[in-house]
Short mmCIF file of N, CA, C and O in Angstrom, two decimals:
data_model
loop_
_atom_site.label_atom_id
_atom_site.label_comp_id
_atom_site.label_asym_id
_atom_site.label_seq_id
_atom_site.Cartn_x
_atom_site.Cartn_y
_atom_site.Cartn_z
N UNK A 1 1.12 10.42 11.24
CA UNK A 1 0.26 9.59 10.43
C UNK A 1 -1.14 9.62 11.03
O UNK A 1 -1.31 9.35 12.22
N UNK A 2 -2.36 10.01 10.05
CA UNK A 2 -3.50 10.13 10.78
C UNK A 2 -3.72 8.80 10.40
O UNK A 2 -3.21 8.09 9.54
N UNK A 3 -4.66 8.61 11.29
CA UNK A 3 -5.54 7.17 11.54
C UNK A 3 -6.98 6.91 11.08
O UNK A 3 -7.78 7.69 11.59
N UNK A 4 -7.37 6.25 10.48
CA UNK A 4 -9.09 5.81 10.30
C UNK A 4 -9.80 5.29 11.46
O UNK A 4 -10.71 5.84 12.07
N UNK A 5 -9.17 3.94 11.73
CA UNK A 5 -9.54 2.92 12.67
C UNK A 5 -9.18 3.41 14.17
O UNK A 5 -8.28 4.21 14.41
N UNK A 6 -9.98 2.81 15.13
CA UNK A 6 -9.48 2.79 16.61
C UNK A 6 -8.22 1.94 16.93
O UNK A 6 -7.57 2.22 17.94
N UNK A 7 -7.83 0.80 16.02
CA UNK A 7 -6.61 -0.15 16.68
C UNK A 7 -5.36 0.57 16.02
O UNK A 7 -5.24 0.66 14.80
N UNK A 8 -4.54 1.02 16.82
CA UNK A 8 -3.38 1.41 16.35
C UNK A 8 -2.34 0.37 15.40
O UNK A 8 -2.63 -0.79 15.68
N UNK A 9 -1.43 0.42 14.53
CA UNK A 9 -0.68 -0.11 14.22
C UNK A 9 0.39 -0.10 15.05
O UNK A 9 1.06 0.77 15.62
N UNK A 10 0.39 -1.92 14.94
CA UNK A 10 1.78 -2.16 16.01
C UNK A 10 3.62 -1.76 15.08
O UNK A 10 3.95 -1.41 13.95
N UNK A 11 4.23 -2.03 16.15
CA UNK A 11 5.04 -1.93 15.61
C UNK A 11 5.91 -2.47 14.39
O UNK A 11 6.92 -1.82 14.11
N UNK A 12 5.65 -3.47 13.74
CA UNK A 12 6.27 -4.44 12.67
C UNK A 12 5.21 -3.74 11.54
O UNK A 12 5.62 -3.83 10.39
N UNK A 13 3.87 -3.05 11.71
CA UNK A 13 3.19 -2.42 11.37
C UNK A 13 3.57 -0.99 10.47
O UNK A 13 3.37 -0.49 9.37
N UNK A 14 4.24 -0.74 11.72
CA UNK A 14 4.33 0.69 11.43
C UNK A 14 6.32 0.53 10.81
O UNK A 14 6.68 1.36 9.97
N UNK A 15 6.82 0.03 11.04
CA UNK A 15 8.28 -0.50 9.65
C UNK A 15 7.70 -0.99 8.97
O UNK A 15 8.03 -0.45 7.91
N UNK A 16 6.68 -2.02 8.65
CA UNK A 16 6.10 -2.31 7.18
C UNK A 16 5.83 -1.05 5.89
O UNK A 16 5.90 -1.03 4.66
N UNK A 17 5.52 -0.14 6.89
CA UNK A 17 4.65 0.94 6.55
C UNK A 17 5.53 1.64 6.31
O UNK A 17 5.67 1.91 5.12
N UNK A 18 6.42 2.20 7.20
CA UNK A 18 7.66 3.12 6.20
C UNK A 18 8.87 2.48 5.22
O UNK A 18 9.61 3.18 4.53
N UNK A 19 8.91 1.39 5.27
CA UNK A 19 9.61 1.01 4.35
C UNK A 19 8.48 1.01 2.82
O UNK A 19 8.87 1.62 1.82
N UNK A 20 7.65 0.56 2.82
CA UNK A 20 6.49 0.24 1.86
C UNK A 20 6.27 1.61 1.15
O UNK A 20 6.18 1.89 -0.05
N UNK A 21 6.18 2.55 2.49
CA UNK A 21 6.29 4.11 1.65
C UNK A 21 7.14 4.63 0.71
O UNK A 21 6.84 5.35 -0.25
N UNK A 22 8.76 4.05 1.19
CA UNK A 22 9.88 4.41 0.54
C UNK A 22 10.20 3.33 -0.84
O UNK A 22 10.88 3.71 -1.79
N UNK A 23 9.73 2.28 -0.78
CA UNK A 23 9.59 1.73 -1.90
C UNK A 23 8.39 2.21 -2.92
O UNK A 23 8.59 2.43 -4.12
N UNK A 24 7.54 2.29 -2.48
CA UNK A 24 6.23 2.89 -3.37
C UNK A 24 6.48 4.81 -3.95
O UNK A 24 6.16 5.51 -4.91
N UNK A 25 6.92 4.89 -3.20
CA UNK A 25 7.62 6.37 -3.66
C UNK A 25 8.36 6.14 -4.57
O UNK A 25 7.98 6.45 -5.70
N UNK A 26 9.48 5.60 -4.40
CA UNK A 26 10.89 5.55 -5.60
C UNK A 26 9.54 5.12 -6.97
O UNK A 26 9.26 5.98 -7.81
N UNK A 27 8.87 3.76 -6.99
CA UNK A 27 8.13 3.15 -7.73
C UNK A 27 7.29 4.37 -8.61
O UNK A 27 7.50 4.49 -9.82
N UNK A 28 6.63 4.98 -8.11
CA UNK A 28 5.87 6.31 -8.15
C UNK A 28 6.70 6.89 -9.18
O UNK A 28 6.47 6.99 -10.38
N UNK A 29 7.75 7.28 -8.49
CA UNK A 29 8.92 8.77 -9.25
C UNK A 29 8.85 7.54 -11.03
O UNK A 29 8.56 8.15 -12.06
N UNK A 30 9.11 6.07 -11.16
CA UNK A 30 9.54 5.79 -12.23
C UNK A 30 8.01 5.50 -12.47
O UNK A 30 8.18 4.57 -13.26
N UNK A 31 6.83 5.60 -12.39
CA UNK A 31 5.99 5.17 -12.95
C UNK A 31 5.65 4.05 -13.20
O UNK A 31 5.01 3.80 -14.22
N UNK A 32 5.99 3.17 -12.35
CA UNK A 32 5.88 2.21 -12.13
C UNK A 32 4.53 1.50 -11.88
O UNK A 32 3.91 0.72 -12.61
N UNK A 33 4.18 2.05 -10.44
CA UNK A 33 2.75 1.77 -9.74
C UNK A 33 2.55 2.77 -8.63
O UNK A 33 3.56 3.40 -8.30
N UNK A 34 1.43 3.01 -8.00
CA UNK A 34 1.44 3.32 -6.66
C UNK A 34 0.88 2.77 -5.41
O UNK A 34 0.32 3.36 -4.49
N UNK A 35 1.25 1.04 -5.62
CA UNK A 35 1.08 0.19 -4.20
C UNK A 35 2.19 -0.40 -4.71
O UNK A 35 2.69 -0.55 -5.83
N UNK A 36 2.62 -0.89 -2.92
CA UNK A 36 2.99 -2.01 -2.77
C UNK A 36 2.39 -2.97 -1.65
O UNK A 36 1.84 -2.38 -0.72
N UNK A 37 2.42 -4.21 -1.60
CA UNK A 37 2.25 -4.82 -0.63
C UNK A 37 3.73 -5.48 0.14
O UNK A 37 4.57 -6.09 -0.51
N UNK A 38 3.84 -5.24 1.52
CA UNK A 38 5.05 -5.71 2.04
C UNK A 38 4.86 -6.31 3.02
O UNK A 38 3.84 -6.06 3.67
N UNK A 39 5.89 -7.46 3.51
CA UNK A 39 5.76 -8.70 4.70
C UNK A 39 7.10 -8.32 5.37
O UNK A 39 8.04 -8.54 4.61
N UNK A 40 7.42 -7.91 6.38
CA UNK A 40 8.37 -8.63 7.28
C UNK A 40 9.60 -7.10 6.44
O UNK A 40 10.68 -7.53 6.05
N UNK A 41 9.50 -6.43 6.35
CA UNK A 41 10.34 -5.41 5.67
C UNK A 41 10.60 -5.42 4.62
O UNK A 41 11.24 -4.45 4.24
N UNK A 42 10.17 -6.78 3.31
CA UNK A 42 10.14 -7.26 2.26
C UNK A 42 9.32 -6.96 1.27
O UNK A 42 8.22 -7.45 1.48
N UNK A 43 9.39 -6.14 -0.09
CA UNK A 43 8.38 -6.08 -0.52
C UNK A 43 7.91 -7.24 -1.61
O UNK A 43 8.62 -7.58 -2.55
N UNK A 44 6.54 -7.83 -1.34
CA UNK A 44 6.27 -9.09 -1.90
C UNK A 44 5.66 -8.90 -3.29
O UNK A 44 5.65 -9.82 -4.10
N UNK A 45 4.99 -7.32 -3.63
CA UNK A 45 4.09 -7.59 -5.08
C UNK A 45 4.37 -5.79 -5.63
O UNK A 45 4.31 -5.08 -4.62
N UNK A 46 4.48 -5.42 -6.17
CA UNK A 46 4.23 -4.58 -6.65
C UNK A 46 3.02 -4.37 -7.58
O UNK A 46 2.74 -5.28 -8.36
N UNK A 47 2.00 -2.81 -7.55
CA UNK A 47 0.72 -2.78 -8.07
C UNK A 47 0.79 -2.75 -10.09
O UNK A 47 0.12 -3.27 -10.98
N UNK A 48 1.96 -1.86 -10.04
CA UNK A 48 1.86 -1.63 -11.79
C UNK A 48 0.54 -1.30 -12.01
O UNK A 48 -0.29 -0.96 -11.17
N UNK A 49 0.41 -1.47 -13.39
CA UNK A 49 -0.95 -1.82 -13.81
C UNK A 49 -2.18 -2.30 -13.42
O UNK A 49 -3.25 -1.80 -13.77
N UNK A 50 -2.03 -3.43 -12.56
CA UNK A 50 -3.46 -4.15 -12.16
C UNK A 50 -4.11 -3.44 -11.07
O UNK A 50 -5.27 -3.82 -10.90
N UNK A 51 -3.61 -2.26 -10.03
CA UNK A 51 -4.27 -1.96 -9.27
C UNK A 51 -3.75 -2.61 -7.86
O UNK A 51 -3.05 -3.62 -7.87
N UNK A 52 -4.06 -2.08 -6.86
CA UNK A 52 -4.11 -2.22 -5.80
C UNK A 52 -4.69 -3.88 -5.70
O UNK A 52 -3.98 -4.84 -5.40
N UNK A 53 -6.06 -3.91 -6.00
CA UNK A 53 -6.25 -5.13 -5.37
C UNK A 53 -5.72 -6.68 -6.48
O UNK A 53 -6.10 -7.85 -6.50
N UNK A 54 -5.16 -6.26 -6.93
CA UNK A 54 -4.05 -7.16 -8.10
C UNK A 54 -3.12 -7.46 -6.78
O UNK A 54 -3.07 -8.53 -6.17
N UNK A 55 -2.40 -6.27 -6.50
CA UNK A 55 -1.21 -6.07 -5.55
C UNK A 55 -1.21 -6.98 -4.33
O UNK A 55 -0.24 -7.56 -3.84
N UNK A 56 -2.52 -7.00 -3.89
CA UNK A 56 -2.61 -7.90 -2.65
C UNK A 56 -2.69 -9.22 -2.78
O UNK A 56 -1.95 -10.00 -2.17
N UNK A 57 -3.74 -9.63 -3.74
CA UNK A 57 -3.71 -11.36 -4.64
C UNK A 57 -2.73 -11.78 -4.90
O UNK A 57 -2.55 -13.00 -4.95
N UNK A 58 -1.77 -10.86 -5.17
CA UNK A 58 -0.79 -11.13 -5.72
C UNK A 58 0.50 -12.13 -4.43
O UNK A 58 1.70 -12.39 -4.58
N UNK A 59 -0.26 -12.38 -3.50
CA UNK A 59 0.70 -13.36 -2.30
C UNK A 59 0.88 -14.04 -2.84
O UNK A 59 0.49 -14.25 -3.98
N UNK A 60 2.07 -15.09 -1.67
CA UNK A 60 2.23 -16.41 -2.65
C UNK A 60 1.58 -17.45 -1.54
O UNK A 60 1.85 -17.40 -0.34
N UNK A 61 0.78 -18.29 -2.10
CA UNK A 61 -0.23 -18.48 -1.72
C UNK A 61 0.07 -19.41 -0.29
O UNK A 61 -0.65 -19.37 0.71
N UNK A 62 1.07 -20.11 -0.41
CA UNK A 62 1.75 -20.59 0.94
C UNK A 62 2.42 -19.66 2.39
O UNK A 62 2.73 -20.06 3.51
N UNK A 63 2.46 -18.38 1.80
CA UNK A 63 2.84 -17.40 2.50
C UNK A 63 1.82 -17.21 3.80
O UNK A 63 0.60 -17.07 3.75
N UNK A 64 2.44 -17.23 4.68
CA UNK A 64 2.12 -16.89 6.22
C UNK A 64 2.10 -15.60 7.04
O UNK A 64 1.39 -15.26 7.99
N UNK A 65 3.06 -15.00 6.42
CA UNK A 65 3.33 -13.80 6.84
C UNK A 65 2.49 -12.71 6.69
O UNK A 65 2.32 -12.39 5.51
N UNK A 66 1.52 -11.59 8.08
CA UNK A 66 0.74 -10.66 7.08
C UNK A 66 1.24 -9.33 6.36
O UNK A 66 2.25 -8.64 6.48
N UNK A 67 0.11 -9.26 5.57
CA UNK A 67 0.47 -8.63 4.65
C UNK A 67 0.01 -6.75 4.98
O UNK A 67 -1.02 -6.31 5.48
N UNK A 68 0.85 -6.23 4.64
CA UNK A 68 0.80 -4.43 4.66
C UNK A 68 0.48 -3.55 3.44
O UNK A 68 1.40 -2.83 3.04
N UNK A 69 -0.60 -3.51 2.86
CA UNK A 69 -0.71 -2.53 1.57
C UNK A 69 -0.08 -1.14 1.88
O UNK A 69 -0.29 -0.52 2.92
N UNK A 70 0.86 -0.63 0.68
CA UNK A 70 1.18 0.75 0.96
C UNK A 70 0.65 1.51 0.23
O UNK A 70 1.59 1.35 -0.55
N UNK A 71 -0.16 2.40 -0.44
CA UNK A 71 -0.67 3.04 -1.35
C UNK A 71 -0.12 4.90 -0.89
O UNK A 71 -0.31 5.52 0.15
N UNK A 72 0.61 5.32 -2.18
CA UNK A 72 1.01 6.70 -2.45
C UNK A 72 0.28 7.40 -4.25
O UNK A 72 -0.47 7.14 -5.20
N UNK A 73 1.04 8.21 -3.77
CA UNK A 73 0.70 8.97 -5.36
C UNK A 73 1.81 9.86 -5.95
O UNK A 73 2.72 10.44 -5.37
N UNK A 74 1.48 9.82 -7.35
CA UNK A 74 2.59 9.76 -7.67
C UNK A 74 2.82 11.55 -8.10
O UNK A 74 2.01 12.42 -8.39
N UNK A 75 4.00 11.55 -8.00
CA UNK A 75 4.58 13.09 -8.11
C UNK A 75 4.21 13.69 -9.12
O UNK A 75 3.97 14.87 -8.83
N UNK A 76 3.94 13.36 -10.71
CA UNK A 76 3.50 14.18 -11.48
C UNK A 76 2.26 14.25 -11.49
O UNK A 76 1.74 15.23 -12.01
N UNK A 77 1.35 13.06 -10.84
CA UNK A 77 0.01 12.95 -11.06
C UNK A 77 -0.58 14.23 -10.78
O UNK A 77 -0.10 15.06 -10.01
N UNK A 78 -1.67 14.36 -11.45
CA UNK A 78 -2.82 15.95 -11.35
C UNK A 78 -3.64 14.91 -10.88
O UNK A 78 -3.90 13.83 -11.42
N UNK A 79 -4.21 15.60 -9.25
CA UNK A 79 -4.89 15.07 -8.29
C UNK A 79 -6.77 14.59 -8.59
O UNK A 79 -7.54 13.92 -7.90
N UNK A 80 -6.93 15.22 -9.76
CA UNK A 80 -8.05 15.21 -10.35
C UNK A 80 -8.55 14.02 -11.34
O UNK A 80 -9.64 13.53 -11.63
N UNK A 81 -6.85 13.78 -11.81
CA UNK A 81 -7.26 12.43 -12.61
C UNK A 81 -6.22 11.07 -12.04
O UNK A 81 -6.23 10.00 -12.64
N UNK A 82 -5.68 11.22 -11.28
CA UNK A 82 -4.17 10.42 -10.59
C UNK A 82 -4.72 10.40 -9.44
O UNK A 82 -4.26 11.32 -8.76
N UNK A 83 -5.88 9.48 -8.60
CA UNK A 83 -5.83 9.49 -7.38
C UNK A 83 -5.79 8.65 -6.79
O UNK A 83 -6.80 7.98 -6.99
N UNK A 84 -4.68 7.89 -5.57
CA UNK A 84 -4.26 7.02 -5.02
C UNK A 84 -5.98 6.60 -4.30
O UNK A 84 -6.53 7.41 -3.55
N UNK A 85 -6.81 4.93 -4.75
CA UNK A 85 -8.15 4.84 -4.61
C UNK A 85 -7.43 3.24 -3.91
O UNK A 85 -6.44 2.54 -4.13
N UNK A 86 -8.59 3.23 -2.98
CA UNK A 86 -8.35 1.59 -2.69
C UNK A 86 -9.84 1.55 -2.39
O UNK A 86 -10.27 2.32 -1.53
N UNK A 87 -10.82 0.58 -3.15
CA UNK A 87 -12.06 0.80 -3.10
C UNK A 87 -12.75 -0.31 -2.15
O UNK A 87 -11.97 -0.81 -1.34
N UNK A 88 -13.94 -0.74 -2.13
CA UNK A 88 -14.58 -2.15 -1.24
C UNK A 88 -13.96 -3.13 -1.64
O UNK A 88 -13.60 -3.93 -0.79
N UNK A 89 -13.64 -3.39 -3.07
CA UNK A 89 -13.11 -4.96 -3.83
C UNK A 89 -11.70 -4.93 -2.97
O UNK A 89 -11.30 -5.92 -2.36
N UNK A 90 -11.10 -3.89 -3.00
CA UNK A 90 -9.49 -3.96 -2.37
C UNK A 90 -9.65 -4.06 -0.66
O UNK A 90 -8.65 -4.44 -0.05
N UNK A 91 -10.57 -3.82 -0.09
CA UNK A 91 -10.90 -4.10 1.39
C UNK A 91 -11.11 -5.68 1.59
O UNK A 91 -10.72 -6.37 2.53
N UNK A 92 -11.73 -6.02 0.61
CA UNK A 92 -12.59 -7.64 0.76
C UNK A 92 -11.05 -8.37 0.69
O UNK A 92 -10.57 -9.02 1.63
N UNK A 93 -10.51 -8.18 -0.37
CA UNK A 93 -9.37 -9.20 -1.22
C UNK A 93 -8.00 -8.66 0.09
O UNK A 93 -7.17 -9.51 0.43
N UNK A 94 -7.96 -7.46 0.60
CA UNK A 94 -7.29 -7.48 2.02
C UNK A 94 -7.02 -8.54 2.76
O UNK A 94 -5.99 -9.20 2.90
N UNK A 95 -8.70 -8.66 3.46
CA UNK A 95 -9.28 -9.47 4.22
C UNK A 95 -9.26 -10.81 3.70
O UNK A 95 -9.41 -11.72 4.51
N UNK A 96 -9.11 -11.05 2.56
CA UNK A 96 -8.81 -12.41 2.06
C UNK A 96 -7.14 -13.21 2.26
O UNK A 96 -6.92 -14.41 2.35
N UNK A 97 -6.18 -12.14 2.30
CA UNK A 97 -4.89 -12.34 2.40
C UNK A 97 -4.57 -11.95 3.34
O UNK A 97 -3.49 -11.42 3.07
N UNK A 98 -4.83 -11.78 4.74
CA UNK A 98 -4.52 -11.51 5.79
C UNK A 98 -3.69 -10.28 5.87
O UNK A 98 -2.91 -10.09 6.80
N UNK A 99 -3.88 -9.32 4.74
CA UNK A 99 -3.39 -7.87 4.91
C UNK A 99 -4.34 -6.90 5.68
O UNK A 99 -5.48 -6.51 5.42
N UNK A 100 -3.07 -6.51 7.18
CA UNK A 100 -3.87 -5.83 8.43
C UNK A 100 -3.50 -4.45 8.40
O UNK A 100 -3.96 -3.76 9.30
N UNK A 101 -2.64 -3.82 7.40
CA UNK A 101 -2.80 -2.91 7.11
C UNK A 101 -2.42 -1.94 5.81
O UNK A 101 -1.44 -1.97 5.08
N UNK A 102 -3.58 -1.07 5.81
CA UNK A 102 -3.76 -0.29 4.59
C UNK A 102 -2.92 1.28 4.70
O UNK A 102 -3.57 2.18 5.23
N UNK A 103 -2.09 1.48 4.41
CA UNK A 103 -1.17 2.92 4.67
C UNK A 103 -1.30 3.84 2.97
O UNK A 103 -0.84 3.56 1.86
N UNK A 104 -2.05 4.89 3.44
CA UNK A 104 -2.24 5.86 2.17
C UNK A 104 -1.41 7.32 2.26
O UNK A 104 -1.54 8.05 3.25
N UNK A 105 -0.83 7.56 1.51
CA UNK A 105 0.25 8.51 1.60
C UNK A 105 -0.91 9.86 1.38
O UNK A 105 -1.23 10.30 0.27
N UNK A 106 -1.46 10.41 2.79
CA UNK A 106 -2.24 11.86 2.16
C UNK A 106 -1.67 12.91 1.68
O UNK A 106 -2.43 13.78 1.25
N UNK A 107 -0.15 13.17 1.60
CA UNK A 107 0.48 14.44 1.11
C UNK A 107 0.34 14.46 -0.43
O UNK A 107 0.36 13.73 -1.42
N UNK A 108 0.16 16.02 0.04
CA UNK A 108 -0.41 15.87 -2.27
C UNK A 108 0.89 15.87 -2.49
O UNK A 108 1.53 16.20 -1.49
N UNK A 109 1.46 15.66 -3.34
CA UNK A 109 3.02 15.40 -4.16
C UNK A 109 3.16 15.72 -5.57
O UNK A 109 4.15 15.27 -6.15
N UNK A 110 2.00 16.68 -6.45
CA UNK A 110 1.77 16.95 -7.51
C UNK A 110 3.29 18.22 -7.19
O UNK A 110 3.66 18.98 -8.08
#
């Protein structure tokens, strides 16, 4: 897994992150969405339609636990018009829900 940031993902981090993958994948194959957000090995929102930063708002608002965006892409997508995006609005609304990490699936999968 390449990295952006200097702080590594810890470990509850990095199982957030492969489980989140393997749910957002299956999700993907049915067309579903391509995020999820997940807590604690749990996945709490799925993206569908609204996007990524839907996906993260989407806590429940008493929830404590942080939050892990998973973002993939999806297998039939053509990379030109299907591209797994998490933009500034989805960084801010992150940072609003105490989601510490963002995991983007770079393998093309077309």
């Amino acid at each position: 897994m390449a990295r952006l940031t200097k702080r590594k993902p810890d470990a509850d981090e990095e199982k957030d992150a492969d489980y989140g993958r393997r749910i957002a994948n299956a999700l993907a194959d049915l067309d579903v969405g391509q995020s999820v957000a997940v807590s604690g090995r749990a996945c709490v929102a799925v993206e569908a339609m609204k996007g990524p930063t839907r996906c993260c708002a989407a806590r429940v608002s008493g929830e404590r636990q942080p939050l892990r965006l998973v973002k993939v892409s999806r297998h039939r997508g053509h990379l030109l018009f299907d591209v797994p995006v998490a933009g500034p609005t989805t960084i801010d609304v992150m940072r609003e829900t105490g989601t510490t990490l963002l995991a983007v699936d770079a393998a093309e999968r077309c």
